[in-house]
Coordinates of N, CA and C in Angstrom, one line a residue:
X1 N 0.7 -1.4 -0.5 CA -0.3 -0.1 -0.1 C 0.5 1.3 0.1
X2 N 0.6 2.1 -0.5 CA 1.5 3.3 -1.1 C 1.4 4.6 -0.3
X3 N 0.1 4.6 0.8 CA -0.3 5.5 1.9 C 0.3 5.0 3.4
X4 N 0.9 6.4 3.5 CA 2.0 6.8 4.2 C 1.1 6.3 5.8
X5 N 2.0 5.7 6.3 CA 2.0 5.1 8.3 C 0.7 6.4 8.7
X6 N 1.7 7.3 8.9 CA 0.7 8.6 9.6 C -0.7 8.9 8.8
X7 N -0.9 8.5 7.6 CA -1.8 9.3 7.1 C -2.7 7.9 7.0
X8 N -2.4 7.1 7.2 CA -3.3 5.9 7.6 C -3.7 6.0 9.5
X9 N -2.8 6.5 9.7 CA -2.7 6.6 11.2 C -5.1 7.4 11.1
X10 N -4.5 8.8 10.5 CA -5.6 9.6 10.8 C -6.8 9.2 9.7
X11 N -6.3 8.2 9.1 CA -8.0 7.7 8.4 C -8.2 6.9 9.3
X12 N -7.6 6.6 10.0 CA -8.8 4.9 11.0 C -9.4 6.3 11.9
X13 N -8.5 7.4 12.3 CA -9.4 8.2 13.6 C -10.7 8.9 13.1
X14 N -10.4 9.0 12.2 CA -11.2 10.1 11.2 C -12.4 9.0 10.9
X15 N -12.0 8.0 9.8 CA -13.3 7.1 9.7 C -13.9 6.6 10.5
X16 N -13.3 6.0 11.8 CA -13.9 6.0 12.8 C -15.2 6.2 13.4
X17 N -14.8 7.8 13.9 CA -15.5 9.1 14.1 C -17.0 8.6 12.9
X18 N -16.8 9.3 11.9 CA -17.2 8.9 10.7 C -18.2 7.9 11.2
X19 N -17.8 6.7 11.0 CA -18.6 5.2 10.7 C -19.5 5.4 12.4
X20 N -18.9 5.4 13.5 CA -19.8 5.5 14.7 C -21.2 6.5 14.2
X21 N -20.5 7.6 13.6 CA -22.1 8.8 13.7 C -23.1 7.9 12.9
X22 N -22.4 7.2 11.7 CA -23.7 7.0 11.1 C -24.3 5.3 11.4
X23 N -23.6 4.6 12.3 CA -24.1 3.6 13.6 C -25.3 4.2 14.3
X24 N -24.5 5.1 15.3 CA -25.4 5.7 15.8 C -27.0 6.2 15.1
X25 N -26.7 7.1 13.9 CA -27.8 7.6 13.3 C -29.1 6.4 12.9
X26 N -28.8 5.3 12.8 CA -29.4 4.4 12.5 C -30.1 3.0 13.5
X27 N -29.4 3.4 14.2 CA -29.9 3.1 15.8 C -30.4 3.6 17.1
X28 N -30.8 5.3 16.8 CA -31.0 5.9 17.2 C -32.6 5.8 16.5
X29 N -32.5 6.1 15.4 CA -33.8 5.6 14.4 C -34.5 4.4 14.8
X30 N -34.4 3.6 15.0 CA -34.8 2.6 16.2 C -35.5 2.3 14.5
X31 N -36.7 1.0 14.3 CA -37.1 1.4 13.1 C -37.2 2.3 11.8
X32 N -37.6 3.6 12.2 CA -37.2 4.8 11.7 C -36.6 5.4 10.6
X33 N -36.5 6.0 9.7 CA -35.9 6.7 8.9 C -34.9 7.6 10.1
X34 N -33.4 7.3 9.8 CA -32.5 8.3 10.6 C -32.5 9.3 9.3
X35 N -31.5 10.4 10.2 CA -31.6 11.7 9.3 C -31.3 12.0 8.3
X36 N -31.8 12.2 7.0 CA -31.4 11.6 6.0 C -30.2 13.1 5.6
X37 N -29.9 14.0 5.8 CA -29.2 15.0 5.6 C -27.9 14.7 6.6
X38 N -28.1 14.3 8.0 CA -26.9 14.4 9.0 C -26.0 12.9 8.1
X39 N -26.8 12.0 7.9 CA -26.3 10.3 7.7 C -25.6 10.8 5.5
X40 N -26.2 11.4 5.0 CA -25.3 11.0 3.6 C -23.9 12.4 4.1
X41 N -24.7 13.6 4.9 CA -22.7 14.2 5.3 C -21.8 13.5 5.9
X42 N -21.6 12.4 6.9 CA -20.7 11.1 7.2 C -20.9 10.7 6.5
X43 N -21.8 10.5 5.5 CA -21.0 8.8 4.4 C -20.0 9.9 3.5
X44 N -20.6 11.1 2.9 CA -19.5 12.2 2.2 C -18.6 12.7 3.2
X45 N -18.3 12.6 4.3 CA -17.1 13.2 4.5 C -16.5 11.8 5.1
X46 N -16.9 10.6 5.3 CA -15.7 9.1 4.8 C -15.7 8.9 3.7
X47 N -16.1 8.6 2.6 CA -16.1 8.9 1.4 C -14.5 9.4 1.5
X48 N -14.1 11.0 1.6 CA -13.5 12.1 1.1 C -12.4 11.4 2.1
X49 N -12.5 11.0 3.4 CA -10.9 10.6 4.3 C -10.5 9.4 2.9
X50 N -11.3 8.5 2.9 CA -10.9 7.2 2.0 C -10.3 8.4 0.8
X51 N -11.0 9.0 0.5 CA -10.2 9.2 -0.7 C -8.9 9.6 -1.0
X52 N -9.0 10.3 0.3 CA -7.7 11.1 0.5 C -6.3 9.5 1.1
X53 N -7.3 8.9 1.8 CA -6.4 8.1 1.7 C -5.8 6.8 1.2
X54 N -6.7 6.5 -0.3 CA -6.6 5.9 -1.3 C -6.7 4.5 -0.9
X55 N -7.8 4.4 0.2 CA -8.4 3.4 0.5 C -10.4 3.7 -1.1
X56 N -9.8 3.0 -2.0 CA -11.3 3.0 -2.9 C -12.2 2.0 -2.2
X57 N -11.9 1.1 -2.1 CA -13.1 -0.1 -1.5 C -14.0 0.8 -0.3
X58 N -13.3 1.2 0.1 CA -14.2 2.0 1.5 C -14.9 3.4 1.0
X59 N -13.8 3.9 0.6 CA -14.7 4.6 -0.5 C -15.9 4.5 -1.6
X60 N -16.2 3.6 -1.9 CA -16.9 3.2 -2.8 C -18.1 2.5 -1.9
X61 N -17.8 2.0 -0.9 CA -19.1 1.6 0.3 C -20.0 3.2 0.6
X62 N -18.7 4.0 0.8 CA -18.8 5.0 1.6 C -19.7 6.1 0.5
X63 N -19.5 6.1 -0.7 CA -20.2 6.3 -2.2 C -21.7 5.4 -2.0
X64 N -21.9 4.3 -1.9 CA -22.8 3.7 -1.9 C -24.0 4.1 -1.1
X65 N -23.3 4.5 0.3 CA -24.4 5.1 1.3 C -24.7 6.5 1.3
X66 N -23.6 7.0 1.1 CA -24.4 8.7 0.2 C -25.4 8.6 -0.3
X67 N -25.0 7.6 -1.6 CA -26.8 7.9 -2.5 C -27.8 7.5 -2.0
X68 N -27.4 6.6 -0.9 CA -28.7 6.2 0.0 C -29.1 7.3 0.5
X69 N -28.0 7.9 1.5 CA -29.0 9.2 2.3 C -29.1 10.3 1.0
X70 N -28.6 10.4 -0.2 CA -29.5 11.9 -0.9 C -30.9 10.8 -1.6
X71 N -31.2 9.7 -1.7 CA -32.5 9.4 -2.2 C -33.8 9.2 -0.7
X72 N -33.2 8.8 0.0 CA -33.8 9.4 1.3 C -34.1 10.6 1.9
X73 N -32.8 11.2 1.4 CA -33.7 13.2 1.6 C -34.5 13.0 0.5
X74 N -34.3 12.5 -1.1 CA -35.3 13.3 -1.8 C -36.5 12.8 -2.6
X75 N -36.4 12.1 -1.2 CA -38.0 11.0 -1.5 C -37.8 9.3 -2.1
X76 N -37.4 9.5 -3.1 CA -36.8 8.3 -3.8 C -36.7 7.3 -3.6
X77 N -36.0 7.2 -2.2 CA -36.1 5.5 -1.5 C -37.1 6.0 -0.1
X78 N -37.5 4.7 0.0 CA -38.5 4.9 1.3 C -37.5 3.4 2.4
X79 N -36.9 3.7 4.1 CA -36.0 3.1 4.8 C -37.3 1.9 5.2
X80 N -37.1 0.6 4.8 CA -37.4 -0.1 5.2 C -36.5 -1.2 5.8
X81 N -37.2 -2.7 6.0 CA -36.5 -3.3 6.6 C -35.4 -4.0 6.1
X82 N -35.6 -4.0 4.4 CA -34.2 -4.3 3.7 C -33.0 -3.6 3.5
X83 N -33.4 -2.4 3.3 CA -32.6 -1.1 3.6 C -31.9 -0.9 4.4
X84 N -32.5 -0.9 6.0 CA -31.6 -1.1 7.0 C -31.0 -1.8 7.5
X85 N -30.9 -3.3 7.1 CA -30.2 -4.5 7.2 C -28.9 -3.8 5.9
X86 N -29.4 -3.5 4.6 CA -28.4 -3.6 4.1 C -27.8 -2.3 4.5
X87 N -27.6 -1.2 5.2 CA -27.2 -0.5 5.9 C -26.3 -0.8 6.9
X88 N -27.6 -1.6 7.8 CA -26.9 -1.8 8.9 C -25.6 -2.8 8.5
X89 N -25.7 -3.7 7.6 CA -24.1 -4.9 7.3 C -22.7 -3.7 6.4
X90 N -23.3 -2.6 5.7 CA -22.5 -1.9 5.3 C -21.9 -0.9 6.5
X91 N -22.1 -0.5 7.5 CA -21.7 0.2 8.7 C -20.7 -1.0 9.2
X92 N -21.6 -2.1 10.0 CA -20.5 -3.1 10.2 C -19.3 -3.6 9.7
X93 N -19.6 -4.0 8.6 CA -18.4 -3.9 7.8 C -17.6 -3.1 7.3
X94 N -18.2 -1.6 7.6 CA -16.6 -0.7 7.1 C -15.5 -0.5 8.4
X95 N -16.4 -0.6 9.6 CA -15.6 -1.1 10.8 C -14.4 -1.8 11.1
X96 N -15.0 -3.4 10.2 CA -14.0 -4.4 10.1 C -13.0 -4.1 9.1
X97 N -13.2 -3.0 7.9 CA -12.4 -2.8 7.0 C -11.7 -1.7 7.6
X98 N -12.0 -1.1 8.4 CA -11.0 0.3 8.6 C -9.7 -0.3 9.7
X99 N -10.2 -1.8 10.3 CA -9.1 -2.2 10.8 C -8.1 -3.0 9.9
X100 N -9.1 -3.4 9.0 CA -7.9 -4.5 8.3 C -6.7 -3.1 6.8
X101 N -7.2 -2.1 7.1 CA -6.3 -1.1 6.0 C -5.2 -1.4 5.4
X102 N -4.3 -1.6 7.2 CA -3.0 -1.9 6.7 C -2.1 -3.2 6.4
X103 N -3.5 -4.5 6.9 CA -3.2 -5.6 6.0 C -4.3 -6.0 5.1
X104 N -4.4 -5.2 4.0 CA -5.5 -5.5 3.4 C -5.6 -6.3 2.4
X105 N -6.2 -8.1 2.4 CA -6.7 -8.5 1.4 C -7.5 -8.9 0.6
X106 N -7.8 -10.1 0.0 CA -8.8 -10.6 -1.3 C -9.8 -10.6 -0.2
X107 N -10.1 -10.6 1.1 CA -11.3 -11.4 2.1 C -11.7 -9.5 2.0
X108 N -10.8 -8.5 2.1 CA -11.4 -7.0 2.2 C -12.1 -7.1 0.8
X109 N -11.3 -7.0 0.3 CA -11.8 -7.1 -1.3 C -13.1 -7.5 -1.5
X110 N -13.3 -9.2 -1.1 CA -14.4 -9.4 -1.2 C -15.8 -9.5 -0.5
X111 N -15.2 -8.6 0.3 CA -16.4 -7.8 1.6 C -16.9 -6.9 1.2
X112 N -16.0 -5.9 0.4 CA -16.6 -4.8 -0.1 C -18.0 -4.9 -1.5
X113 N -17.0 -6.0 -2.3 CA -17.9 -6.5 -3.5 C -19.7 -6.9 -2.7
X114 N -19.4 -7.3 -1.7 CA -20.5 -7.9 -1.1 C -21.4 -6.6 -1.0
X115 N -20.9 -6.1 0.0 CA -21.8 -4.6 0.5 C -22.0 -3.7 -0.3
X116 N -21.3 -3.9 -2.0 CA -21.6 -2.7 -2.6 C -23.1 -3.7 -3.7
X117 N -22.8 -4.9 -3.3 CA -23.9 -5.9 -4.7 C -25.1 -6.1 -3.8
X118 N -25.3 -5.5 -2.3 CA -26.0 -5.4 -1.5 C -26.3 -3.8 -1.7
X119 N -26.0 -3.3 -1.7 CA -26.6 -1.3 -1.8 C -27.2 -1.4 -2.6
X120 N -26.5 -1.7 -3.6 CA -26.8 -1.5 -5.3 C -28.4 -1.8 -5.4
X121 N -28.7 -2.6 -4.9 CA -30.5 -3.5 -5.3 C -31.7 -2.4 -5.0
X122 N -30.7 -1.1 -4.4 CA -31.8 0.0 -3.5 C -30.9 1.6 -4.6
X123 N -29.6 1.5 -4.6 CA -29.4 2.9 -5.1 C -28.9 2.6 -6.7
X124 N -28.6 1.5 -7.2 CA -27.7 1.1 -8.2 C -26.4 1.2 -8.2
X125 N -25.4 1.3 -9.2 CA -24.0 0.7 -9.0 C -23.8 2.1 -9.1
X126 N -22.3 2.0 -9.3 CA -21.2 3.5 -9.3 C -22.3 4.1 -10.9

């Protein structure tokens, strides 16, 4: 990986905060729709920090979550149990992926592909 150790340290801290914000939004919403504006903002921020750290897989999942947030905000997507499950799985996997950035392998690539496929059912692909 060509990303410096210092940048990875910064990324891990910053990404962890954005992911926890996303996790908290979904948890606080219960079965209801999370705040779409805040959800979108945190997903976009996570995408930005992942892009700066050259962590494409994390940036791609973040982009898909950002699309979910925008679609919720504009009313073209409704929050339901299936979408909630896909979002929670993506957020949970993001936690694992952030922990694995120093030792990225095919396992992480497969995890990214799975989450992108799951989210694409709701918001399409890149």
